[in-house]
């Protein structure tokens, strides 16, 4: 069946190529020897809030790390939450309400991400990340931002959701930078 479908596609391309050649050539002159078709995907119009953070050029103190990526479990969950919220924020920006199912999704998804990210401080300690490293404060800020998003979801408040999302994006970017410094060798 796959071979039949492939043959049909090739046959269709040959027929269309022949028609294109016949339609573009002048009578008595050969048509083009090759044709190319350029297709492009329709442009997407999703827009996410942009967060600008200045790199802090973090480096671990001498003799510490680098660590494996397991030290940054909250980074994975934060990225997932940010990416999962973008469609809802795009709706809000367009003046559209978030559906009840959307609010329910936020309310049921965030507690798992928060619970999975909560051990982050303990992981930093377990791996021996110095207490002065910014990842401790940034992971606390990340959890606070996730909780703010959850609170906005429970309240079904789009203004609070947008504000909490901005906090979450910033906290996620900062913690992501921490993780980059922690895990690069």
mmCIF file of C-alpha atoms in Angstrom, residues 56-61 64 67 71-72 120-121 124-125 128-140 174-184:
data_model
loop_
_atom_site.group_PDB
_atom_site.id
_atom_site.type_symbol
_atom_site.label_atom_id
_atom_site.label_comp_id
_atom_site.label_asym_id
_atom_site.label_seq_id
_atom_site.Cartn_x
_atom_site.Cartn_y
_atom_site.Cartn_z
ATOM 1 C CA UNK A 56 25.180 37.250 34.843
ATOM 2 C CA UNK A 57 28.143 35.309 33.428
ATOM 3 C CA UNK A 58 27.835 32.754 36.188
ATOM 4 C CA UNK A 59 30.674 30.420 36.922
ATOM 5 C CA UNK A 60 31.089 27.878 39.653
ATOM 6 C CA UNK A 61 33.744 28.533 42.263
ATOM 7 C CA UNK A 64 33.169 22.814 42.421
ATOM 8 C CA UNK A 67 27.307 18.547 37.877
ATOM 9 C CA UNK A 71 20.814 18.729 39.685
ATOM 10 C CA UNK A 72 18.389 20.974 37.751
ATOM 11 C CA UNK A 120 15.142 21.476 43.901
ATOM 12 C CA UNK A 121 16.766 23.135 46.918
ATOM 13 C CA UNK A 124 21.353 21.594 45.051
ATOM 14 C CA UNK A 125 22.483 20.808 48.593
ATOM 15 C CA UNK A 128 27.235 20.191 46.941
ATOM 16 C CA UNK A 129 26.325 23.398 45.147
ATOM 17 C CA UNK A 130 27.662 26.200 47.346
ATOM 18 C CA UNK A 131 24.964 27.986 49.356
ATOM 19 C CA UNK A 132 26.098 31.311 47.879
ATOM 20 C CA UNK A 133 25.319 30.227 44.323
ATOM 21 C CA UNK A 134 22.269 32.093 42.898
ATOM 22 C CA UNK A 135 20.442 28.854 42.018
ATOM 23 C CA UNK A 136 19.055 28.636 45.552
ATOM 24 C CA UNK A 137 17.300 32.011 45.370
ATOM 25 C CA UNK A 138 16.352 31.516 41.730
ATOM 26 C CA UNK A 139 14.744 28.131 42.439
ATOM 27 C CA UNK A 140 12.751 29.704 45.267
ATOM 28 C CA UNK A 174 17.452 32.946 35.486
ATOM 29 C CA UNK A 175 17.298 29.400 36.793
ATOM 30 C CA UNK A 176 18.104 28.108 33.311
ATOM 31 C CA UNK A 177 21.237 30.264 33.363
ATOM 32 C CA UNK A 178 22.115 28.825 36.772
ATOM 33 C CA UNK A 179 21.714 25.326 35.368
ATOM 34 C CA UNK A 180 23.915 26.140 32.417
ATOM 35 C CA UNK A 181 26.691 27.210 34.771
ATOM 36 C CA UNK A 182 26.156 24.173 36.999
ATOM 37 C CA UNK A 183 26.287 21.607 34.239
ATOM 38 C CA UNK A 184 28.851 22.830 31.729
#
